[in-house]
Structure formats: structure tokens, C-alpha cells
């Protein structure tokens, strides 16, 4: 995975810089979402694996599947990826592009995992506290994991805040064993 990320990073950065220069960040994010979805499709994998197709034909077939959703710049980007045998990197490029976009807009993706469904007031209170602590806007996704017993586990990039009962019990057991 790290190798794919390393290879995909320059493509994601190039797409991001091009989109930013042309005031098309939102459009490029949508186009990359579409292209990544097409790249992950099993039928497209089978099509691209045909040995009789050259890289230009692979690019043209890929672009036709995407239809009119791709701008001229995105079509050129797809053609360049195909020429370098990198169409399989599109899902990783999409993730890296989103990370660059979030960093540029000073937004952090935060995952709130709770033992029970969070009420809106609780989630709003957590979001406000996280905005203050992280110093940037947050984009929140929530999920439920009953194994936490109670409390909340917060993941924001590389930062993990474990406020769950399960986490507290684990730390207590560790202290008692040492």
C-alpha cells in the first residue's frame, strides 16, 4: 500500500495543482471520484487487461465509460495515466487528492465511534471541542461500536483520542499489571 501511495502522490499533487490553478477543485474531486469508481469496477479491470489493447485504446475506452463527466483536463490526465500504466492508481490518487484538498481548506476528517448512537447535541458539542483543539474545521463521520461499552473514540488523521470505557479499562488493567 505504501508503494502505491508513493507512486500515486505525484499524480495527485499534479491534479490538485492543476485544479487549483483553474479554480476547479470541487469539479476535479467529483471527476476523480467517478474515475476511481470506474477503475475499481471488475468489468473495467477485465477490459484493461486485454493484451491486444494498446495504451491509447485503454485510455479511450476508460474515457468513454466516464462519458461527458470528464473535462478536457481530466481526459488528458486519464490518457497520461494510461500511457504510464497507472490507471489502477486512480482510487489512491482520489484519496490523496482529497487529503490535499482538506489540508488546503484547513479541514480535518474526524471519525467519531461511539458505543451508542450520538444525539445531535452531543455530536455538536464534540465537533465544537475538536474544532478548538485542532484549530481547523472538521468534517465528521459517525459510527457505532457496541464493544466500546461507553464513551467515544475519536480519530482525526494520526491523532486518536480514546475516551471509551473499554479504553479506560485497558489502561487500568495495564497499570495494575505493571
XYZ file of C-alpha atoms in Angstrom, residues 17 37 42 58 60 90 113 145 147 161 168:
11
model
C -2.279 21.976 -8.523
C -15.134 4.097 -9.203
C -14.371 -5.630 -12.287
C -7.282 1.680 -22.942
C -10.170 5.927 -24.891
C -6.934 6.199 -9.512
C -17.007 5.997 17.089
C -19.247 0.091 18.027
C -17.756 -3.172 22.107
C -8.415 10.118 21.452
C -10.144 3.165 30.231
